[in-house]
CSV table of C-alpha atoms in Angstrom, one decimal:
chain,number,residue,atom,x,y,z
G,1,MET,CA,62.4,-79.6,127.6
G,2,ASN,CA,64.6,-78.1,124.3
G,3,ARG,CA,62.7,-75.5,122.2
G,4,MET,CA,61.8,-76.9,118.7
G,5,ASN,CA,63.6,-75.4,115.9
G,6,PRO,CA,60.9,-73.4,113.9
G,7,ILE,CA,62.2,-74.4,110.4
G,8,ALA,CA,61.9,-78.1,111.2
G,9,GLN,CA,58.9,-77.2,113.0
G,10,ILE,CA,57.7,-76.0,109.7
G,11,GLU,CA,59.1,-78.5,107.7
G,12,ALA,CA,57.5,-81.1,109.9
G,13,LEU,CA,54.0,-79.6,109.7
G,14,LEU,CA,54.0,-79.3,105.5
G,15,TYR,CA,55.8,-83.5,105.1
G,16,VAL,CA,53.0,-84.2,107.2
G,17,ALA,CA,49.9,-82.1,105.0
G,18,GLY,CA,52.1,-84.3,101.8
G,19,ASP,CA,49.7,-83.4,98.8
G,20,GLU,CA,47.2,-80.8,100.3
G,21,GLY,CA,50.0,-78.6,101.9
G,22,LEU,CA,49.5,-75.4,104.4
G,23,SER,CA,48.7,-72.6,103.7
G,24,LEU,CA,50.6,-68.8,104.9
G,25,GLU,CA,47.3,-68.6,107.9
G,26,VAL,CA,47.7,-72.3,109.1
G,27,LEU,CA,50.9,-72.3,109.6
G,28,SER,CA,51.0,-69.1,111.4
G,29,GLU,CA,48.4,-70.7,113.4
G,30,LEU,CA,50.0,-74.0,114.0
G,31,THR,CA,53.6,-72.2,114.6
G,32,LEU,CA,51.9,-69.2,117.0
G,33,THR,CA,54.4,-67.3,114.0
G,34,ASN,CA,53.5,-64.6,112.4
G,35,ILE,CA,53.2,-64.1,108.3
G,36,PRO,CA,56.0,-61.8,107.8
G,37,GLU,CA,58.7,-64.3,110.4
G,38,LEU,CA,57.1,-67.3,108.8
G,39,GLN,CA,57.7,-66.3,105.2
G,40,LEU,CA,61.1,-65.6,106.2
G,41,ARG,CA,61.6,-69.3,107.7
G,42,ILE,CA,60.1,-70.5,104.4
G,43,LYS,CA,62.2,-69.1,102.4
G,44,GLU,CA,65.2,-70.4,104.2
G,45,LEU,CA,63.8,-73.5,104.3
G,46,THR,CA,63.3,-73.5,100.5
G,47,GLU,CA,66.7,-72.1,99.8
G,48,TYR,CA,68.3,-75.1,101.9
G,49,TYR,CA,66.9,-77.1,99.8
G,50,GLU,CA,67.6,-75.7,96.4
G,51,LYS,CA,71.3,-75.3,97.6
G,52,ASP,CA,72.1,-78.5,98.7
G,53,GLU,CA,72.3,-80.8,96.0
G,54,LYS,CA,72.4,-83.9,98.6
G,55,ARG,CA,68.5,-83.3,98.7
G,56,GLY,CA,66.3,-84.8,96.7
G,57,LEU,CA,63.4,-82.7,98.1
G,58,THR,CA,62.0,-79.1,97.4
G,59,LEU,CA,59.5,-76.7,98.9
G,60,ILE,CA,57.1,-75.4,96.5
G,61,GLU,CA,54.3,-72.8,96.8
G,62,THR,CA,50.9,-72.8,94.4
G,63,ALA,CA,48.1,-70.2,95.2
G,64,ASN,CA,49.1,-69.5,98.4
G,65,VAL,CA,49.5,-73.5,100.0
G,66,TYR,CA,53.3,-74.4,100.9
G,67,GLN,CA,54.2,-77.8,99.9
G,68,ILE,CA,57.3,-80.4,100.1
G,69,VAL,CA,57.1,-82.9,96.8
G,70,THR,CA,60.4,-84.6,95.0
G,71,LYS,CA,63.0,-82.1,93.3
G,72,LYS,CA,61.9,-82.2,89.4
G,73,GLU,CA,65.6,-84.0,88.5
G,74,TYR,CA,64.5,-86.8,90.3
G,75,ALA,CA,61.0,-87.8,87.9
G,76,GLU,CA,62.6,-90.8,86.3
G,77,THR,CA,64.1,-92.3,89.0
G,78,ILE,CA,60.9,-92.5,91.0
G,79,LYS,CA,58.8,-93.5,87.9
G,80,GLU,CA,61.0,-96.5,87.7
G,81,TYR,CA,61.0,-97.1,91.2
G,82,ALA,CA,56.9,-97.2,91.1
G,83,GLN,CA,57.2,-99.1,88.2
G,84,SER,CA,59.4,-101.9,89.2
G,85,PRO,CA,58.6,-104.9,90.5
G,86,TYR,CA,59.8,-104.3,94.4
G,87,SER,CA,57.3,-101.5,94.7
G,88,GLN,CA,54.4,-103.5,93.1
G,89,THR,CA,53.4,-105.6,96.7
G,90,LEU,CA,50.7,-103.5,98.0
G,91,SER,CA,50.4,-104.1,101.9
G,92,ARG,CA,47.0,-104.0,103.9
G,93,ALA,CA,47.6,-100.6,104.4
G,94,LEU,CA,47.4,-99.8,101.5
G,95,LEU,CA,44.8,-101.6,99.4
G,96,GLU,CA,42.7,-100.7,102.9
G,97,THR,CA,43.2,-96.8,101.7
G,98,LEU,CA,43.0,-97.6,97.7
G,99,ALA,CA,40.0,-99.2,98.0
G,100,ILE,CA,38.2,-96.6,100.1
G,101,ILE,CA,38.8,-94.6,97.4
G,102,ALA,CA,37.9,-96.9,95.0
G,103,TYR,CA,34.3,-96.7,96.6
G,104,LYS,CA,34.3,-93.4,97.6
G,105,GLN,CA,35.7,-91.1,95.4
G,106,PRO,CA,35.9,-88.7,95.1
G,107,ILE,CA,36.9,-88.1,98.8
G,108,THR,CA,39.5,-86.1,100.6
G,109,ARG,CA,42.4,-87.1,103.1
G,110,ILE,CA,40.2,-86.1,106.2
G,111,GLU,CA,37.3,-88.0,104.6
G,112,ILE,CA,39.5,-91.1,104.6
G,113,GLU,CA,40.9,-91.0,107.5
G,114,GLU,CA,38.2,-91.2,109.4
G,115,ILE,CA,36.9,-94.1,107.5
G,116,ARG,CA,40.3,-96.0,108.1
G,117,GLY,CA,40.5,-93.9,111.9
G,118,VAL,CA,44.8,-93.6,110.8
G,119,GLN,CA,47.1,-90.7,109.1
G,120,VAL,CA,47.1,-91.8,104.8
G,121,THR,CA,49.5,-89.1,103.7
G,122,GLY,CA,52.0,-91.3,103.3
G,123,ASN,CA,50.0,-94.2,101.5
G,124,LEU,CA,48.3,-91.5,99.1
G,125,GLY,CA,51.3,-91.0,98.3
G,126,LYS,CA,52.1,-93.9,97.1
G,127,LEU,CA,49.2,-94.6,95.5
G,128,ARG,CA,49.8,-92.3,93.4
G,129,ALA,CA,53.3,-93.3,92.4
G,130,ARG,CA,52.1,-96.3,91.7
G,131,GLN,CA,49.2,-94.4,89.5
G,132,LEU,CA,46.5,-96.5,90.9
G,133,ILE,CA,45.0,-93.0,92.2
G,134,LYS,CA,45.1,-88.9,91.0
G,135,GLU,CA,43.8,-85.4,91.9
G,136,LEU,CA,40.0,-84.5,91.0
G,137,GLY,CA,40.3,-81.4,92.1
G,138,HIS,CA,39.8,-79.7,95.0
G,139,LEU,CA,36.4,-79.4,97.5
G,140,GLU,CA,34.9,-76.0,97.3
G,141,GLN,CA,34.9,-75.9,101.6
G,142,PRO,CA,37.4,-74.3,103.8
G,143,GLY,CA,41.0,-75.0,102.9
G,144,ASN,CA,39.9,-76.6,99.9
G,145,PRO,CA,41.1,-79.8,100.5
G,146,LEU,CA,42.1,-82.4,96.9
G,147,LEU,CA,39.8,-84.9,96.1
G,148,TYR,CA,41.2,-88.0,94.9
G,149,GLY,CA,40.0,-90.7,92.5
G,150,THR,CA,41.0,-94.1,91.0
G,151,THR,CA,42.7,-93.9,87.2
G,152,ASP,CA,42.3,-95.6,84.2
G,153,PHE,CA,45.1,-97.8,85.1
G,154,PHE,CA,43.1,-99.1,88.1
G,155,LEU,CA,41.0,-100.6,86.0
G,156,ASP,CA,43.2,-101.7,83.7
G,157,TYR,CA,45.3,-103.3,86.6
G,158,PHE,CA,42.4,-105.0,88.1
G,159,GLY,CA,41.1,-106.1,84.8
G,160,ILE,CA,37.5,-104.4,85.4
G,161,ASN,CA,36.7,-102.1,82.7
G,162,HIS,CA,34.0,-99.8,84.8
G,163,LEU,CA,34.2,-99.0,88.6
G,164,ASP,CA,30.2,-100.1,88.5
G,165,GLU,CA,32.1,-103.6,88.0
G,166,LEU,CA,33.5,-103.8,92.0
G,167,PRO,CA,31.7,-106.2,93.5
G,168,ASP,CA,29.2,-104.8,96.3
G,169,LEU,CA,29.6,-104.0,99.3
G,170,LEU,CA,27.2,-105.5,102.3
G,171,GLU,CA,27.9,-102.6,104.8
G,172,GLU,CA,28.9,-99.6,103.6
G,173,ASP,CA,31.4,-98.0,105.7
G,174,ASN,CA,33.5,-101.7,106.8
G,175,GLN,CA,37.1,-100.8,105.3
G,176,SER,CA,38.4,-104.2,106.2
G,177,GLU,CA,35.5,-105.7,103.8
G,178,MET,CA,36.5,-103.1,101.0
G,179,ALA,CA,39.7,-104.7,101.3
G,180,ASP,CA,38.4,-108.3,101.8
G,181,LEU,CA,36.7,-108.0,98.4
G,182,PHE,CA,39.9,-107.0,96.9
G,183,PHE,CA,41.5,-109.8,98.1
G,184,GLU,CA,39.0,-112.1,96.9
G,185,ASN,CA,38.1,-110.7,93.6
G,186,TYR,CA,41.6,-110.1,92.8
G,187,PRO,CA,44.0,-111.7,94.4
G,188,GLU,CA,46.4,-112.1,91.4
G,189,SER,CA,46.6,-108.3,91.3
G,190,PHE,CA,48.9,-108.7,94.5
G,191,GLU,CA,51.0,-111.0,96.3
G,192,GLU,CA,50.9,-113.8,93.5
G,193,LYS,CA,51.2,-111.6,90.5
G,194,ASN,CA,54.2,-110.7,92.2
G,195,GLU,CA,55.6,-113.8,92.9
G,196,GLU,CA,55.8,-114.8,89.3
G,197,GLU,CA,57.8,-111.5,89.0
């Protein structure tokens, strides 16, 4: 079995961690690397992103937490994509993730994944790009995970004034029911709306 490239290993972990990122301590534990050596590898990965003009990603550090994010110069391109017809159709997976956030907010990524049973980092990024969800701060517990909630644009998008107007759930933790209620009550916001566009 080939030995993993240590820098690629860090990159893979940060990619999967998504918006929440990972601290040096967690990265050290996961990669079995001491902190000084890990810092050198992170520096090398950061320089790789910054020096390569063909890369749209970069690595940032905030409060000892590292994240892979898009470079600032591509913000307008990402915004145009998020507002274009190409990004408007919500897949079943995106819809289920959004429904869980709408009904359970504020909620962490881990809590969403416990309900859905699958990893949702990519879905959260797509929903944020569409401005349907936002970060509400951090949960005060080990790791300080991000809390997510819906935006004012979410209300406008579904034509409601307040979250109290969401249809009632029969079974509190049934993600399929949450998604079905969205389809039943707001079908014009999904496929039909986008077919017209």
